[in-house]
mmCIF file of C-alpha atoms in Angstrom:
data_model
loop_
_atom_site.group_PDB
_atom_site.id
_atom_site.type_symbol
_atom_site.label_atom_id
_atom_site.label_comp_id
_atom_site.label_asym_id
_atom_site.label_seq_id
_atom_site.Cartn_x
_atom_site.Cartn_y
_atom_site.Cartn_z
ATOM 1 C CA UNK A 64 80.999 123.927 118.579
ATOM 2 C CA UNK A 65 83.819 124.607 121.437
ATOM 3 C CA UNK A 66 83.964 127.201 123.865
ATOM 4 C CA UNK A 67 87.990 127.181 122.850
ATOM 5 C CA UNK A 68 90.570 126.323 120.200
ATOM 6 C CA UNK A 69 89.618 123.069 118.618
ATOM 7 C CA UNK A 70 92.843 121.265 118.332
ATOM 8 C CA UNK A 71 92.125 118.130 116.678
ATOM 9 C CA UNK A 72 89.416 116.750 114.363
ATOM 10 C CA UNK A 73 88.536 113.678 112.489
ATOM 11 C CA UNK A 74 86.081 111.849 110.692
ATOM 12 C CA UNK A 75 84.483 108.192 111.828
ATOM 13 C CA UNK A 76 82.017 105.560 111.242
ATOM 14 C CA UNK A 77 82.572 105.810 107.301
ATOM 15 C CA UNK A 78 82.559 109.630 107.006
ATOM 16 C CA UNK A 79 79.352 110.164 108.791
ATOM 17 C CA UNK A 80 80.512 111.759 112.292
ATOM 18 C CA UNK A 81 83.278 114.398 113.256
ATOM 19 C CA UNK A 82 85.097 113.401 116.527
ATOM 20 C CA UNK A 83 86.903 116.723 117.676
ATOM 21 C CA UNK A 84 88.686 118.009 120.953
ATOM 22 C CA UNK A 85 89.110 120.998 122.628
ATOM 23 C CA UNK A 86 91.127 123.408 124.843
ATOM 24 C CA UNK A 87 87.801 123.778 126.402
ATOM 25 C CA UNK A 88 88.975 120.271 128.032
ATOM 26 C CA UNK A 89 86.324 118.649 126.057
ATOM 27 C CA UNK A 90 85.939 116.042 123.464
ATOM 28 C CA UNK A 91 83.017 115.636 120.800
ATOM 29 C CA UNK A 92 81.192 113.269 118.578
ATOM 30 C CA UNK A 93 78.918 115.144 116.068
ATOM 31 C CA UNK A 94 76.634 114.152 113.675
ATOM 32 C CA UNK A 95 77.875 115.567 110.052
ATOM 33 C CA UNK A 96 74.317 115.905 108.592
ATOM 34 C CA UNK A 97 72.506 116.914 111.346
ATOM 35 C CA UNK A 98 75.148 119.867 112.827
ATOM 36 C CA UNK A 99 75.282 119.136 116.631
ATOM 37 C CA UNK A 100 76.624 116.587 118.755
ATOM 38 C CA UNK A 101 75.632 113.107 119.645
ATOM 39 C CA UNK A 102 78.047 112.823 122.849
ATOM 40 C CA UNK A 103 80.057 114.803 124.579
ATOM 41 C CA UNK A 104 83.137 113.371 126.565
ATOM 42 C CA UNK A 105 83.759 115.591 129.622
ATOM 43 C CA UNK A 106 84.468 116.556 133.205
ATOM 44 C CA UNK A 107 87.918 114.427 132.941
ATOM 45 C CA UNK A 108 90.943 116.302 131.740
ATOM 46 C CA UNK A 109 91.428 120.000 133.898
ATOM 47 C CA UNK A 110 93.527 121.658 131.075
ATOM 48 C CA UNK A 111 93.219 122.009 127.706
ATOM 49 C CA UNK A 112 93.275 118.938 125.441
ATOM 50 C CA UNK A 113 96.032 119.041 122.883
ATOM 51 C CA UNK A 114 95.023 115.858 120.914
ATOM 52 C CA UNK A 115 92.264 112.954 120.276
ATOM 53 C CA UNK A 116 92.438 110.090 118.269
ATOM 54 C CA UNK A 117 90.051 106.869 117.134
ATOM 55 C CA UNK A 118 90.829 103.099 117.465
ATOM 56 C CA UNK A 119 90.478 101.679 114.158
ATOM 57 C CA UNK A 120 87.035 100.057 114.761
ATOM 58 C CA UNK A 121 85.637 103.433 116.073
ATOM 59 C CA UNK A 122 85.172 102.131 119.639
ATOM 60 C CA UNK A 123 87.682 103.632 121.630
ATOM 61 C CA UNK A 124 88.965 107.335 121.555
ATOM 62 C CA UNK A 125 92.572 108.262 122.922
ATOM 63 C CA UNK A 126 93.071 111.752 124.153
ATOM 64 C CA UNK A 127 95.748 113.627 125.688
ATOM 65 C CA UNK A 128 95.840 116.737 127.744
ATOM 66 C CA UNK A 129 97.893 119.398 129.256
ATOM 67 C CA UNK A 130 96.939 117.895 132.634
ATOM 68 C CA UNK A 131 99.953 115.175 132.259
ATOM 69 C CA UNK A 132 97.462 112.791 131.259
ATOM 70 C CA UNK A 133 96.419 110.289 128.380
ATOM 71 C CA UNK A 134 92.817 108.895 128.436
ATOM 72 C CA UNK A 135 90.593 106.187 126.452
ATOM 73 C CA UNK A 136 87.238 106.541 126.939
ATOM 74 C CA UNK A 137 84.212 104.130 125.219
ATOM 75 C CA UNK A 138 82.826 105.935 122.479
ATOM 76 C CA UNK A 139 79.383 104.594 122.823
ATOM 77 C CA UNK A 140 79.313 105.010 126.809
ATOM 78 C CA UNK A 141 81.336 108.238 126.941
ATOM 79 C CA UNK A 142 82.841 106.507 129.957
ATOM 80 C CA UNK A 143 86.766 106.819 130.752
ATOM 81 C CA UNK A 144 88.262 103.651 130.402
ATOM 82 C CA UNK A 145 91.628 104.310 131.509
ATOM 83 C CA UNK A 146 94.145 107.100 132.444
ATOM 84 C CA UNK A 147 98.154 107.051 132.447
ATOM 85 C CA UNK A 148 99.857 109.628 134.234
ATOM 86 C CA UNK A 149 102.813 111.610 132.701
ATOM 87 C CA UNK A 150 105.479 113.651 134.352
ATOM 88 C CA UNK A 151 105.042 116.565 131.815
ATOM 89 C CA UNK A 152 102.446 117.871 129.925
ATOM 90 C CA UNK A 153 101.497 115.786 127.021
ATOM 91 C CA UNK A 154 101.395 117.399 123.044
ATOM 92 C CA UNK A 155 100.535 114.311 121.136
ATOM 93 C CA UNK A 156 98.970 111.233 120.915
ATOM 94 C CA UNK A 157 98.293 109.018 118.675
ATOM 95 C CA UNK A 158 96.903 104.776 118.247
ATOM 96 C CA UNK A 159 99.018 102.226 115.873
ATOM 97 C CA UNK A 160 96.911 101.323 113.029
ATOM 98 C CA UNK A 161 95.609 97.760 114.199
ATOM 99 C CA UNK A 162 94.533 99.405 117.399
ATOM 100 C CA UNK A 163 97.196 97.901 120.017
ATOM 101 C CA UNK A 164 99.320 100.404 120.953
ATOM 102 C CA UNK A 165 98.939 104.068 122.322
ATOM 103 C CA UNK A 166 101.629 106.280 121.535
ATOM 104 C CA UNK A 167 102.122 110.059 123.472
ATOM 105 C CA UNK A 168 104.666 112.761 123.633
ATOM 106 C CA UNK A 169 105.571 114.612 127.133
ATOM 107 C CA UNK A 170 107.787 117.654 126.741
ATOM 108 C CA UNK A 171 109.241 116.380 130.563
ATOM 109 C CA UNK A 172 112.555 115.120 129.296
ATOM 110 C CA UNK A 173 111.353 115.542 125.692
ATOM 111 C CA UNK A 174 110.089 112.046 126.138
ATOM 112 C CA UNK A 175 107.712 109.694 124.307
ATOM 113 C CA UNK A 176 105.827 106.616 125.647
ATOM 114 C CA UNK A 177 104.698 103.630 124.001
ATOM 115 C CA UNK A 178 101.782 101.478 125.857
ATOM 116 C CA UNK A 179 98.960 98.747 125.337
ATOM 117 C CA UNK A 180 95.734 100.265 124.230
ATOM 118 C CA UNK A 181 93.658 97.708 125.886
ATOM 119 C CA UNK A 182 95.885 96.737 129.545
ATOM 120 C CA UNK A 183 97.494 100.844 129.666
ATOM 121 C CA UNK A 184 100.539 99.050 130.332
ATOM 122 C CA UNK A 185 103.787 100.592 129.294
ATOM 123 C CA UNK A 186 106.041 99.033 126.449
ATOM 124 C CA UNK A 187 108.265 101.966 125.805
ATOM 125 C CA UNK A 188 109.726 104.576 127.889
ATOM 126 C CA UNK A 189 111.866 106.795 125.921
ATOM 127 C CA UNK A 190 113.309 109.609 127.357
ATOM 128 C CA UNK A 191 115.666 112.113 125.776
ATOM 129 C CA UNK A 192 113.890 111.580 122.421
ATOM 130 C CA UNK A 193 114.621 115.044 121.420
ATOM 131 C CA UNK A 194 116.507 118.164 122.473
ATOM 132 C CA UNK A 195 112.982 119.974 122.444
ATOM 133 C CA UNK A 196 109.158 119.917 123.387
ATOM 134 C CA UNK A 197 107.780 116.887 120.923
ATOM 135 C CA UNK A 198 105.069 118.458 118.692
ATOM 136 C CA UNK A 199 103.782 115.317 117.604
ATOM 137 C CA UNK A 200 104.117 111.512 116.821
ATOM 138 C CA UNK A 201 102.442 109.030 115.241
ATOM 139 C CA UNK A 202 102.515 104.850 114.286
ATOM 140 C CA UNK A 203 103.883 104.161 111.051
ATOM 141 C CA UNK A 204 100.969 102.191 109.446
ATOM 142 C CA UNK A 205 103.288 99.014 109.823
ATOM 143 C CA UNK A 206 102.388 99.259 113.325
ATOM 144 C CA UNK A 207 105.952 99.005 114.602
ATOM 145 C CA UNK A 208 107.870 102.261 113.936
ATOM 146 C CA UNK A 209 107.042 105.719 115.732
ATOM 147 C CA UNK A 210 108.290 108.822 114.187
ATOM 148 C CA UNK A 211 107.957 112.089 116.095
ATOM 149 C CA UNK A 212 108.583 115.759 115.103
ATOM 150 C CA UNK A 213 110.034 118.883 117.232
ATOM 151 C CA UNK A 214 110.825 122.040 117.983
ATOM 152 C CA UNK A 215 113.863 120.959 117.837
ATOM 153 C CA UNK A 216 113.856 120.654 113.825
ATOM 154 C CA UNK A 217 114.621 116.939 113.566
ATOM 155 C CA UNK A 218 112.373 113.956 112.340
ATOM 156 C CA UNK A 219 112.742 110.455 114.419
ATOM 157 C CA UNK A 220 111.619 107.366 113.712
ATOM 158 C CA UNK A 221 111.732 104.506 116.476
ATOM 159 C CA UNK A 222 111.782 100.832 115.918
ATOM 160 C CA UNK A 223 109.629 99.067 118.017
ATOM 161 C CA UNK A 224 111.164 95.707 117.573
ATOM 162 C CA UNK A 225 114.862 96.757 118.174
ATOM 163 C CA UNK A 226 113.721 99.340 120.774
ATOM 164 C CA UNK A 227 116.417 101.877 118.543
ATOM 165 C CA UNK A 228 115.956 105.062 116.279
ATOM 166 C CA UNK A 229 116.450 103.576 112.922
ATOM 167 C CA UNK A 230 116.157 107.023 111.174
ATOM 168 C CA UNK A 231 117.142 110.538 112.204
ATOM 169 C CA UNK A 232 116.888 113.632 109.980
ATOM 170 C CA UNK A 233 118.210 116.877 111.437
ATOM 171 C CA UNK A 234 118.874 119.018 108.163
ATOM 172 C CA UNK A 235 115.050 118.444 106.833
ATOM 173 C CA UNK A 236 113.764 121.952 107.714
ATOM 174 C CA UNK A 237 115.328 125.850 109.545
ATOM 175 C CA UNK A 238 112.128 125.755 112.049
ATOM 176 C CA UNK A 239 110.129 123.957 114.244
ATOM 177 C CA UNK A 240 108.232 121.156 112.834
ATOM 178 C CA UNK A 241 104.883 121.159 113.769
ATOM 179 C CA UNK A 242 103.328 117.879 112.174
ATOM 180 C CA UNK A 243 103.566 114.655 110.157
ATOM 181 C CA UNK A 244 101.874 112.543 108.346
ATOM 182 C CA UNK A 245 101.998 108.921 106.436
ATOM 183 C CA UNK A 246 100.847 107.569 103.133
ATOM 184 C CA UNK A 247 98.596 105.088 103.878
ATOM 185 C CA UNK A 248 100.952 102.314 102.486
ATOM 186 C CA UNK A 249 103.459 103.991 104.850
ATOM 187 C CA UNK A 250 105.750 104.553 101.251
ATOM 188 C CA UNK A 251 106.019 108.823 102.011
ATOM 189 C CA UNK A 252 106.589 110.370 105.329
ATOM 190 C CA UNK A 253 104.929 114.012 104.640
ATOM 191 C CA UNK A 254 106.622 117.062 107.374
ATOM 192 C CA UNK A 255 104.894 120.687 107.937
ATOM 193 C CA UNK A 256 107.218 122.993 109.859
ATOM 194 C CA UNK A 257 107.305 126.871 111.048
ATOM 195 C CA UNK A 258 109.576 127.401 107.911
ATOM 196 C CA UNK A 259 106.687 128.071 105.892
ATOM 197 C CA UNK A 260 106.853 124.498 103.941
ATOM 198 C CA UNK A 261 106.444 121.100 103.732
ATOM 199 C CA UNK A 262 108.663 118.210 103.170
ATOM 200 C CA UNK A 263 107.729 114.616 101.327
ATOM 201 C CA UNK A 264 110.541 111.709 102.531
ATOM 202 C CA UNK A 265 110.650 108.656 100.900
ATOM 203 C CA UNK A 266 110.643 106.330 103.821
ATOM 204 C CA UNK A 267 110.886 103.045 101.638
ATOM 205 C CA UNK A 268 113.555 103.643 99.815
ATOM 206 C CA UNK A 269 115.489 105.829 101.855
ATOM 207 C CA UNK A 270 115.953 108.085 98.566
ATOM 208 C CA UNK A 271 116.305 111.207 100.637
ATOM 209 C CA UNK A 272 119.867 110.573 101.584
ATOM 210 C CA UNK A 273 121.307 110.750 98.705
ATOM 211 C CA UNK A 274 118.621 113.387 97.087
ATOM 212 C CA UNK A 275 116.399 116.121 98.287
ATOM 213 C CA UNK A 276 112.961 115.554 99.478
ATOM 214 C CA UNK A 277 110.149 117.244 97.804
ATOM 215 C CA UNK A 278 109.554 120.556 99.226
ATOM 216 C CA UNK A 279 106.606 121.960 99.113
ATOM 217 C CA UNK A 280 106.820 125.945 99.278
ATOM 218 C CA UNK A 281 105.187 129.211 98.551
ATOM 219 C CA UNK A 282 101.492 127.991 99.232
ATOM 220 C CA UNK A 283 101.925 129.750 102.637
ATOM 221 C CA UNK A 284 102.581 132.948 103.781
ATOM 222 C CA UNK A 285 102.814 132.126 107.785
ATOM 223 C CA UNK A 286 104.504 128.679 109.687
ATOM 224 C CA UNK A 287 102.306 125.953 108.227
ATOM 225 C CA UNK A 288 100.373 123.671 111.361
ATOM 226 C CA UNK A 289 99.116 120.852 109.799
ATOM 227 C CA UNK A 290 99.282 118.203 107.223
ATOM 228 C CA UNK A 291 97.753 115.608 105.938
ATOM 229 C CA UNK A 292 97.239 112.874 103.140
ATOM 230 C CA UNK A 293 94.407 112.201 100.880
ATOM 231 C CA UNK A 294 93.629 108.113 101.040
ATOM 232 C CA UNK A 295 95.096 107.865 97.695
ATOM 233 C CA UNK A 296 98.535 110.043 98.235
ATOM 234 C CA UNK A 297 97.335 112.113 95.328
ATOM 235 C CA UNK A 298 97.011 114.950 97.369
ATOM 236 C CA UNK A 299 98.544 117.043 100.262
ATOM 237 C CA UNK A 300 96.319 119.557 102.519
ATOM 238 C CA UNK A 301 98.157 121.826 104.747
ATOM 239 C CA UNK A 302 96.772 124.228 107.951
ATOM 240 C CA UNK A 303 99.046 127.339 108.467
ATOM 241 C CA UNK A 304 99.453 130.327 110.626
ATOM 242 C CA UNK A 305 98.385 132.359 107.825
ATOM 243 C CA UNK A 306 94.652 131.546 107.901
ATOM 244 C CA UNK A 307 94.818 129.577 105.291
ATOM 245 C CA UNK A 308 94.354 125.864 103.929
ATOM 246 C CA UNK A 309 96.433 124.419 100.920
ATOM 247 C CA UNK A 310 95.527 121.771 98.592
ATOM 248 C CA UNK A 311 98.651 120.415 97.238
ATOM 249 C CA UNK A 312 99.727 117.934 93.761
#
């Protein structure tokens, strides 16, 4: 599929393609039934790309790269639509769920940016987000709250609206957290970190301080990479370290 590590995958148009991206600097569309790929977006980004991501219509695709940058590009063209220039290289990306707003993380400063998804103009400029390279962030799916994970061990969320962290959580994990992920009604906040677990917040009702979150533990034996929600919150699947992927209750 890639000549490198694939660093991000997802599916589109109903379940019927695979958009993935590569260290191999590019990004691609594949067919799920038919095993290869339908287009190929490349000859952009010089360095590896750490992240892609699909507008909610399945017309645009949002990457970012090593190379400082953050791209859109037209998913039926393959054309580049746009390109923002960071001052660091960038480890996440990620588009609000009614498709406005781009949001990426630069480890320059530790800083994330918020910007139109149509004009590439900037809203946000945040620096000093975190004490430590920003694994990733992500829209919650009210559209106007960013949360955004670290090295650094502590979960942020950012208000849009009052342009202010409304919550911080520094005791959540004893590693680097390397992901997070929403419910789709934006209810659970779900955390994967280098401490071999998982953590479910209860964003809502702000339950978690006062009481524990759910940890999730013992399913791997290495740093867990990934997480992610089934559509109904049912489930949990986790990526680790270990070589190994966990279907969680």
């Amino acid at each position: 599929g890639h000549s490198d590590t694939v660093s991000s995958c997802h599916f589109c148009f109903e379940d019927r393609k695979i958009l993935s991206c590569s260290y191999d600097r590019t990004v691609k569309l594949w067919d799920v039934e038919k095993d290869f790929p339908i287009q190929v977006f490349e000859e952009e980004h010089t360095a590896p790309i750490s992240e892609c991501n699909l507008t909610p219509d399945d017309r645009r695709v949002v990457t970012s790269s090593y190379d400082n940058t953050v791209k859109t590009w037209d998913m039926e063209t393959g054309k580049m639509l746009w390109t923002v220039e960071h001052e660091g290289i960038v480890t996440s990306c990620n588009i609000s769920c009614d498709g406005r707003y781009v949001v990426s993380g630069s480890d320059k400063e530790n800083t994330i940016y918020v910007f139109d998804a149509v004009s590439a103009t900037a809203v946000s400029h945040i620096q000093g987000h975190h004490k430590s390279t920003i694994t990733r962030c992500c829209f919650h799916p009210d559209n106007q709250r960013v949360t955004s994970v670290s090295y650094d061990k502590i979960i942020k969320l950012w208000d849009m609206t009052t342009r202010s962290t409304s919550i911080t959580i520094n005791e959540g994990h004893s590693n680097a957290i390397s992901d997070c992920c929403f419910t789709s009604n934006g209810r659970y906040l779900c955390t994967a970190s280098w401490d071999k677990s998982l953590k479910i917040w209860d964003i809502k009702t702000g339950e978690f301080r006062c009481h524990e979150p759910v940890s999730l533990s013992q399913g791997h034996e290495g740093s867990v990479s990934s997480c992610l929600f089934s559509q109904d919150a049912s489930l949990v699947v986790s990526g680790g370290y270990d070589k190994t992927i966990a279907i969680w209750d």
